[in-house]
GROMACS .gro file of C-alpha atoms in nm:
model
  372
    1UNK     CA    1   4.060   2.213   6.136
    2UNK     CA    2   4.146   2.508   5.915
    3UNK     CA    3   3.912   2.765   5.764
    4UNK     CA    4   3.935   2.994   5.465
    5UNK     CA    5   3.714   3.243   5.285
    6UNK     CA    6   3.392   3.109   5.142
    7UNK     CA    7   3.377   3.192   4.772
    8UNK     CA    8   3.057   3.056   4.614
    9UNK     CA    9   3.040   2.966   4.245
   10UNK     CA   10   2.845   3.188   4.010
   11UNK     CA   11   2.513   3.010   3.965
   12UNK     CA   12   2.218   3.095   3.744
   13UNK     CA   13   1.920   3.088   3.979
   14UNK     CA   14   1.602   2.976   3.804
   15UNK     CA   15   1.425   2.814   4.095
   16UNK     CA   16   1.144   2.946   4.318
   17UNK     CA   17   1.382   3.188   4.491
   18UNK     CA   18   1.616   3.342   4.567
   19UNK     CA   19   1.646   3.482   4.218
   20UNK     CA   20   1.947   3.613   4.025
   21UNK     CA   21   2.070   3.947   4.159
   22UNK     CA   22   2.185   4.228   3.933
   23UNK     CA   23   2.548   4.342   3.969
   24UNK     CA   24   2.407   4.688   4.048
   25UNK     CA   25   2.225   4.549   4.353
   26UNK     CA   26   2.532   4.355   4.469
   27UNK     CA   27   2.742   4.671   4.435
   28UNK     CA   28   2.488   4.862   4.644
   29UNK     CA   29   2.508   4.590   4.910
   30UNK     CA   30   2.885   4.641   4.931
   31UNK     CA   31   2.868   5.016   4.998
   32UNK     CA   32   3.008   5.145   5.331
   33UNK     CA   33   2.781   5.083   5.627
   34UNK     CA   34   2.648   5.392   5.804
   35UNK     CA   35   2.435   5.420   6.116
   36UNK     CA   36   2.071   5.324   6.087
   37UNK     CA   37   1.974   5.661   6.242
   38UNK     CA   38   2.216   5.859   6.024
   39UNK     CA   39   2.025   6.140   5.847
   40UNK     CA   40   2.147   6.015   5.509
   41UNK     CA   41   2.018   5.665   5.580
   42UNK     CA   42   1.685   5.806   5.701
   43UNK     CA   43   1.654   5.991   5.370
   44UNK     CA   44   1.718   5.666   5.183
   45UNK     CA   45   1.451   5.490   5.390
   46UNK     CA   46   1.201   5.754   5.282
   47UNK     CA   47   1.290   5.674   4.921
   48UNK     CA   48   1.250   5.300   4.985
   49UNK     CA   49   0.903   5.370   5.121
   50UNK     CA   50   0.806   5.576   4.814
   51UNK     CA   51   0.946   5.315   4.578
   52UNK     CA   52   0.761   5.035   4.758
   53UNK     CA   53   0.441   5.237   4.726
   54UNK     CA   54   0.506   5.248   4.351
   55UNK     CA   55   0.574   4.874   4.335
   56UNK     CA   56   0.259   4.792   4.535
   57UNK     CA   57   0.060   5.060   4.349
   58UNK     CA   58  -0.058   5.215   4.673
   59UNK     CA   59  -0.059   5.542   4.858
   60UNK     CA   60  -0.078   5.369   5.197
   61UNK     CA   61   0.134   5.577   5.440
   62UNK     CA   62   0.223   5.254   5.620
   63UNK     CA   63   0.436   5.086   5.354
   64UNK     CA   64   0.762   4.948   5.489
   65UNK     CA   65   1.022   4.673   5.462
   66UNK     CA   66   1.009   4.442   5.764
   67UNK     CA   67   1.364   4.352   5.872
   68UNK     CA   68   1.319   3.979   5.812
   69UNK     CA   69   1.223   3.739   5.527
   70UNK     CA   70   0.880   3.704   5.367
   71UNK     CA   71   0.766   3.453   5.629
   72UNK     CA   72   0.804   3.730   5.886
   73UNK     CA   73   0.599   3.956   5.661
   74UNK     CA   74   0.327   3.693   5.677
   75UNK     CA   75   0.349   3.676   6.056
   76UNK     CA   76   0.351   4.056   6.076
   77UNK     CA   77   0.010   4.073   5.910
   78UNK     CA   78  -0.141   3.788   6.112
   79UNK     CA   79  -0.011   3.877   6.460
   80UNK     CA   80  -0.124   4.237   6.422
   81UNK     CA   81  -0.469   4.176   6.276
   82UNK     CA   82  -0.577   3.846   6.434
   83UNK     CA   83  -0.673   3.816   6.801
   84UNK     CA   84  -0.764   3.510   7.009
   85UNK     CA   85  -1.121   3.404   6.936
   86UNK     CA   86  -1.133   3.565   6.588
   87UNK     CA   87  -1.257   3.372   6.287
   88UNK     CA   88  -1.050   3.387   5.969
   89UNK     CA   89  -1.145   3.236   5.634
   90UNK     CA   90  -0.824   3.093   5.486
   91UNK     CA   91  -0.788   2.986   5.123
   92UNK     CA   92  -0.558   2.687   5.074
   93UNK     CA   93  -0.446   2.569   4.731
   94UNK     CA   94  -0.081   2.497   4.812
   95UNK     CA   95   0.187   2.508   5.079
   96UNK     CA   96   0.163   2.875   5.164
   97UNK     CA   97  -0.212   2.880   5.221
   98UNK     CA   98  -0.152   2.612   5.481
   99UNK     CA   99   0.109   2.828   5.650
  100UNK     CA  100  -0.159   3.095   5.682
  101UNK     CA  101  -0.374   2.840   5.864
  102UNK     CA  102  -0.090   2.765   6.104
  103UNK     CA  103  -0.054   3.135   6.185
  104UNK     CA  104  -0.424   3.169   6.259
  105UNK     CA  105  -0.437   2.865   6.486
  106UNK     CA  106  -0.119   2.956   6.677
  107UNK     CA  107  -0.284   3.290   6.758
  108UNK     CA  108  -0.578   3.118   6.924
  109UNK     CA  109  -0.818   3.202   6.641
  110UNK     CA  110  -1.037   2.975   6.428
  111UNK     CA  111  -0.939   2.904   6.067
  112UNK     CA  112  -1.224   2.824   5.828
  113UNK     CA  113  -1.055   2.646   5.537
  114UNK     CA  114  -1.150   2.689   5.172
  115UNK     CA  115  -0.963   2.418   4.984
  116UNK     CA  116  -0.884   2.390   4.615
  117UNK     CA  117  -0.670   2.133   4.440
  118UNK     CA  118  -0.300   2.201   4.401
  119UNK     CA  119  -0.253   2.359   4.059
  120UNK     CA  120  -0.593   2.530   4.070
  121UNK     CA  121  -0.675   2.891   4.155
  122UNK     CA  122  -0.884   2.980   4.459
  123UNK     CA  123  -1.253   2.939   4.367
  124UNK     CA  124  -1.447   3.260   4.448
  125UNK     CA  125  -1.774   3.067   4.474
  126UNK     CA  126  -1.632   2.848   4.751
  127UNK     CA  127  -1.502   3.158   4.925
  128UNK     CA  128  -1.840   3.328   4.912
  129UNK     CA  129  -2.008   3.015   5.048
  130UNK     CA  130  -1.766   3.013   5.343
  131UNK     CA  131  -1.822   3.383   5.412
  132UNK     CA  132  -2.198   3.333   5.404
  133UNK     CA  133  -2.175   3.036   5.639
  134UNK     CA  134  -1.951   3.225   5.885
  135UNK     CA  135  -2.081   3.580   5.934
  136UNK     CA  136  -1.857   3.602   6.242
  137UNK     CA  137  -1.546   3.599   6.019
  138UNK     CA  138  -1.349   3.924   6.020
  139UNK     CA  139  -1.064   3.841   5.781
  140UNK     CA  140  -1.021   3.665   5.447
  141UNK     CA  141  -0.664   3.539   5.387
  142UNK     CA  142  -0.536   3.412   5.054
  143UNK     CA  143  -0.223   3.372   4.842
  144UNK     CA  144  -0.217   3.582   4.526
  145UNK     CA  145   0.066   3.383   4.365
  146UNK     CA  146   0.110   3.034   4.511
  147UNK     CA  147   0.483   2.965   4.492
  148UNK     CA  148   0.442   2.592   4.545
  149UNK     CA  149   0.227   2.545   4.231
  150UNK     CA  150   0.276   2.846   4.003
  151UNK     CA  151  -0.092   2.945   4.023
  152UNK     CA  152  -0.231   3.299   4.035
  153UNK     CA  153  -0.567   3.361   4.202
  154UNK     CA  154  -0.799   3.653   4.131
  155UNK     CA  155  -0.709   3.895   4.410
  156UNK     CA  156  -0.943   4.167   4.288
  157UNK     CA  157  -1.250   3.940   4.294
  158UNK     CA  158  -1.159   3.785   4.630
  159UNK     CA  159  -1.105   4.129   4.787
  160UNK     CA  160  -1.445   4.245   4.657
  161UNK     CA  161  -1.607   3.943   4.825
  162UNK     CA  162  -1.428   4.024   5.151
  163UNK     CA  163  -1.565   4.380   5.147
  164UNK     CA  164  -1.913   4.252   5.067
  165UNK     CA  165  -1.903   4.040   5.385
  166UNK     CA  166  -1.730   4.305   5.597
  167UNK     CA  167  -1.392   4.133   5.616
  168UNK     CA  168  -1.040   4.266   5.587
  169UNK     CA  169  -0.796   4.087   5.356
  170UNK     CA  170  -0.451   3.946   5.428
  171UNK     CA  171  -0.276   3.876   5.098
  172UNK     CA  172   0.046   3.688   5.021
  173UNK     CA  173   0.219   3.856   4.725
  174UNK     CA  174   0.565   3.711   4.788
  175UNK     CA  175   0.600   3.584   4.430
  176UNK     CA  176   0.362   3.824   4.255
  177UNK     CA  177   0.507   4.165   4.348
  178UNK     CA  178   0.659   4.321   4.033
  179UNK     CA  179   0.616   3.997   3.834
  180UNK     CA  180   0.245   4.034   3.750
  181UNK     CA  181  -0.005   4.318   3.794
  182UNK     CA  182  -0.071   4.389   4.162
  183UNK     CA  183  -0.282   4.696   4.241
  184UNK     CA  184  -0.325   4.733   4.614
  185UNK     CA  185  -0.531   5.053   4.613
  186UNK     CA  186  -0.743   4.977   4.307
  187UNK     CA  187  -0.829   4.629   4.440
  188UNK     CA  188  -0.864   4.762   4.798
  189UNK     CA  189  -0.636   4.506   4.962
  190UNK     CA  190  -0.576   4.561   5.334
  191UNK     CA  191  -0.267   4.377   5.463
  192UNK     CA  192  -0.024   4.276   5.190
  193UNK     CA  193   0.320   4.122   5.231
  194UNK     CA  194   0.596   4.016   4.994
  195UNK     CA  195   0.964   3.919   4.989
  196UNK     CA  196   1.282   4.082   4.862
  197UNK     CA  197   1.430   3.771   4.699
  198UNK     CA  198   1.172   3.695   4.427
  199UNK     CA  199   1.085   3.932   4.142
  200UNK     CA  200   1.258   4.223   4.314
  201UNK     CA  201   1.586   4.030   4.268
  202UNK     CA  202   1.725   4.159   4.594
  203UNK     CA  203   1.907   3.970   4.868
  204UNK     CA  204   1.687   3.752   5.091
  205UNK     CA  205   1.597   3.884   5.432
  206UNK     CA  206   1.349   4.172   5.383
  207UNK     CA  207   0.971   4.165   5.361
  208UNK     CA  208   0.785   4.457   5.202
  209UNK     CA  209   0.451   4.512   5.378
  210UNK     CA  210   0.173   4.762   5.317
  211UNK     CA  211  -0.131   4.818   5.541
  212UNK     CA  212  -0.450   5.005   5.452
  213UNK     CA  213  -0.605   5.259   5.686
  214UNK     CA  214  -0.873   5.001   5.773
  215UNK     CA  215  -0.599   4.760   5.878
  216UNK     CA  216  -0.426   5.028   6.086
  217UNK     CA  217  -0.759   5.112   6.254
  218UNK     CA  218  -0.808   4.747   6.349
  219UNK     CA  219  -0.457   4.728   6.495
  220UNK     CA  220  -0.514   5.043   6.701
  221UNK     CA  221  -0.844   4.908   6.837
  222UNK     CA  222  -0.705   4.572   6.949
  223UNK     CA  223  -0.829   4.439   7.280
  224UNK     CA  224  -0.511   4.243   7.348
  225UNK     CA  225  -0.139   4.293   7.304
  226UNK     CA  226   0.026   4.179   6.982
  227UNK     CA  227   0.184   3.839   7.049
  228UNK     CA  228   0.523   3.940   6.904
  229UNK     CA  229   0.716   4.241   7.032
  230UNK     CA  230   0.942   4.262   6.729
  231UNK     CA  231   0.655   4.239   6.478
  232UNK     CA  232   0.416   4.469   6.667
  233UNK     CA  233   0.361   4.737   6.406
  234UNK     CA  234   0.225   4.989   6.655
  235UNK     CA  235   0.586   5.008   6.781
  236UNK     CA  236   0.729   5.048   6.430
  237UNK     CA  237   0.503   5.334   6.319
  238UNK     CA  238   0.753   5.589   6.446
  239UNK     CA  239   1.047   5.408   6.288
  240UNK     CA  240   0.917   5.430   5.930
  241UNK     CA  241   0.721   5.750   5.989
  242UNK     CA  242   0.865   5.935   5.689
  243UNK     CA  243   0.873   6.272   5.869
  244UNK     CA  244   1.251   6.301   5.864
  245UNK     CA  245   1.291   6.158   6.214
  246UNK     CA  246   1.315   5.803   6.342
  247UNK     CA  247   1.238   5.662   6.684
  248UNK     CA  248   1.463   5.371   6.773
  249UNK     CA  249   1.300   5.029   6.743
  250UNK     CA  250   1.572   4.794   6.617
  251UNK     CA  251   1.897   4.813   6.424
  252UNK     CA  252   1.790   4.807   6.062
  253UNK     CA  253   1.978   4.582   5.816
  254UNK     CA  254   2.153   4.880   5.663
  255UNK     CA  255   2.331   4.720   5.368
  256UNK     CA  256   2.036   4.499   5.278
  257UNK     CA  257   1.821   4.812   5.258
  258UNK     CA  258   2.082   4.968   5.026
  259UNK     CA  259   2.028   4.664   4.804
  260UNK     CA  260   1.648   4.689   4.820
  261UNK     CA  261   1.666   5.057   4.733
  262UNK     CA  262   1.875   4.980   4.425
  263UNK     CA  263   1.648   4.697   4.311
  264UNK     CA  264   1.343   4.925   4.345
  265UNK     CA  265   1.520   5.204   4.156
  266UNK     CA  266   1.577   4.956   3.872
  267UNK     CA  267   1.208   4.863   3.870
  268UNK     CA  268   1.116   5.230   3.856
  269UNK     CA  269   1.363   5.293   3.573
  270UNK     CA  270   1.218   5.009   3.366
  271UNK     CA  271   0.857   5.091   3.457
  272UNK     CA  272   0.612   4.849   3.615
  273UNK     CA  273   0.415   4.779   3.298
  274UNK     CA  274   0.733   4.697   3.107
  275UNK     CA  275   0.852   4.478   3.393
  276UNK     CA  276   0.525   4.283   3.390
  277UNK     CA  277   0.549   4.246   3.011
  278UNK     CA  278   0.912   4.126   3.027
  279UNK     CA  279   0.812   3.846   3.262
  280UNK     CA  280   0.529   3.752   3.027
  281UNK     CA  281   0.753   3.759   2.718
  282UNK     CA  282   1.019   3.540   2.878
  283UNK     CA  283   0.752   3.295   2.990
  284UNK     CA  284   0.631   3.263   2.631
  285UNK     CA  285   0.986   3.187   2.515
  286UNK     CA  286   1.028   2.925   2.786
  287UNK     CA  287   0.688   2.773   2.712
  288UNK     CA  288   0.770   2.727   2.344
  289UNK     CA  289   1.101   2.560   2.424
  290UNK     CA  290   0.953   2.330   2.688
  291UNK     CA  291   0.679   2.226   2.445
  292UNK     CA  292   0.950   2.128   2.195
  293UNK     CA  293   1.108   1.912   2.466
  294UNK     CA  294   0.775   1.746   2.542
  295UNK     CA  295   0.759   1.895   2.892
  296UNK     CA  296   0.406   1.986   3.000
  297UNK     CA  297   0.282   2.256   3.234
  298UNK     CA  298   0.081   2.157   3.541
  299UNK     CA  299  -0.125   2.475   3.552
  300UNK     CA  300  -0.392   2.595   3.311
  301UNK     CA  301  -0.270   2.886   3.101
  302UNK     CA  302  -0.548   3.116   3.226
  303UNK     CA  303  -0.412   3.111   3.585
  304UNK     CA  304  -0.044   3.038   3.518
  305UNK     CA  305   0.224   3.256   3.672
  306UNK     CA  306   0.477   3.368   3.408
  307UNK     CA  307   0.751   3.406   3.671
  308UNK     CA  308   0.707   3.064   3.837
  309UNK     CA  309   0.658   2.777   3.596
  310UNK     CA  310   0.545   2.445   3.742
  311UNK     CA  311   0.602   2.162   3.493
  312UNK     CA  312   0.555   1.787   3.507
  313UNK     CA  313   0.868   1.573   3.532
  314UNK     CA  314   0.867   1.338   3.229
  315UNK     CA  315   0.795   0.972   3.297
  316UNK     CA  316   1.101   0.770   3.392
  317UNK     CA  317   1.314   1.076   3.473
  318UNK     CA  318   1.495   1.092   3.807
  319UNK     CA  319   1.406   1.432   3.957
  320UNK     CA  320   1.701   1.469   4.194
  321UNK     CA  321   1.954   1.336   3.941
  322UNK     CA  322   1.849   1.588   3.676
  323UNK     CA  323   1.859   1.883   3.914
  324UNK     CA  324   2.197   1.770   4.046
  325UNK     CA  325   2.339   1.745   3.694
  326UNK     CA  326   2.203   2.087   3.602
  327UNK     CA  327   2.367   2.234   3.912
  328UNK     CA  328   2.702   2.059   3.880
  329UNK     CA  329   2.751   2.074   3.504
  330UNK     CA  330   2.569   2.396   3.410
  331UNK     CA  331   2.570   2.592   3.738
  332UNK     CA  332   2.193   2.615   3.689
  333UNK     CA  333   1.942   2.582   3.971
  334UNK     CA  334   1.579   2.491   3.915
  335UNK     CA  335   1.335   2.405   4.192
  336UNK     CA  336   1.189   2.076   4.309
  337UNK     CA  337   0.821   2.023   4.377
  338UNK     CA  338   0.686   2.091   4.725
  339UNK     CA  339   0.437   1.893   4.928
  340UNK     CA  340   0.196   1.704   4.704
  341UNK     CA  341   0.415   1.786   4.401
  342UNK     CA  342   0.742   1.654   4.547
  343UNK     CA  343   0.906   1.425   4.292
  344UNK     CA  344   0.638   1.509   4.036
  345UNK     CA  345   0.721   1.863   3.931
  346UNK     CA  346   0.997   2.111   3.863
  347UNK     CA  347   0.953   2.478   3.939
  348UNK     CA  348   1.137   2.700   3.692
  349UNK     CA  349   1.167   3.062   3.799
  350UNK     CA  350   1.184   3.361   3.568
  351UNK     CA  351   1.191   3.623   3.838
  352UNK     CA  352   1.327   3.974   3.818
  353UNK     CA  353   1.685   3.984   3.688
  354UNK     CA  354   1.655   3.616   3.584
  355UNK     CA  355   1.375   3.693   3.338
  356UNK     CA  356   1.597   3.739   3.034
  357UNK     CA  357   1.664   3.560   2.705
  358UNK     CA  358   2.005   3.423   2.792
  359UNK     CA  359   1.866   3.248   3.099
  360UNK     CA  360   1.581   3.094   2.900
  361UNK     CA  361   1.829   2.971   2.639
  362UNK     CA  362   2.061   2.828   2.905
  363UNK     CA  363   1.776   2.647   3.080
  364UNK     CA  364   1.631   2.496   2.763
  365UNK     CA  365   1.970   2.391   2.628
  366UNK     CA  366   2.076   2.236   2.958
  367UNK     CA  367   1.749   2.047   3.000
  368UNK     CA  368   1.771   1.915   2.645
  369UNK     CA  369   2.127   1.795   2.702
  370UNK     CA  370   2.054   1.630   3.037
  371UNK     CA  371   1.728   1.465   2.932
  372UNK     CA  372   1.887   1.330   2.616
   0.00000   0.00000   0.00000
């Protein structure tokens, strides 16, 4: 057996993630590696922290990038805030709400499920009923932007309900960060996690996380050890302290953090409001073109994510064959349906660097050609 360099083709990534990466971010990734405790790298980490605070719209001192993908960001929030015997109200309207349930149960806690149909937003009335019925609950967990369905739930309203019933919030913003308005401080969200590979258009493998002071207080008052050593944030406080020094915890993914820094700089240069509007504008272009092709959206416009478009596969169309043809003939990737939507839906991403006119035109033209 012989081996040679792996040189991937240049794809256009318009699935549910990872998203297209800007040449600027790829160039940053290729910069010389320096030590993760090098003073220059520490200075860059401080900038990453400040830029993440801007992206999350928070002043939380504990705002970091966990050295692992978004799923580890999810586990970071759950293993630190949930203890055995706790009760957590979990909203489930897609795949990722169910993953929250799994985290709760694996930690020896009780998950009280609030279910909504796939393609629907979380119903605040159902949430309030669950909170009333379970005064012992200490946490409300929900997905802001459900990647499996393209639905956005009302994080501000759900967080207000959590405060009313004396609960902290754990919030999945993996697909929402930078793509739609997300205001951690204004909405008073407590434990919020995201991923680097969605609207930030960075390489996969990092999970931005921000924790409120209330969340930090709960972690510091735990009666039991955090289940995971690596994800125990009490051990990481000194690593992302931002005081010019770093205690050693683990070897940070140096080059990946270069890339995240560059992607966040680009967000800051464009401005959050303009970034949100760009995603909305490109969604409107895509929507008009899909309507002309007779392709219908699965999600009501009032709760539809502009950056993750779930559409119904037309009758008689072979899902896998179409996606294969798009990939092989047009170097274009779109996503398949997950779970209950497998074989019934496509998920078309317009995330970060991919949210631009030429990508919309390519996608619409390729779909028209293949479906014809």
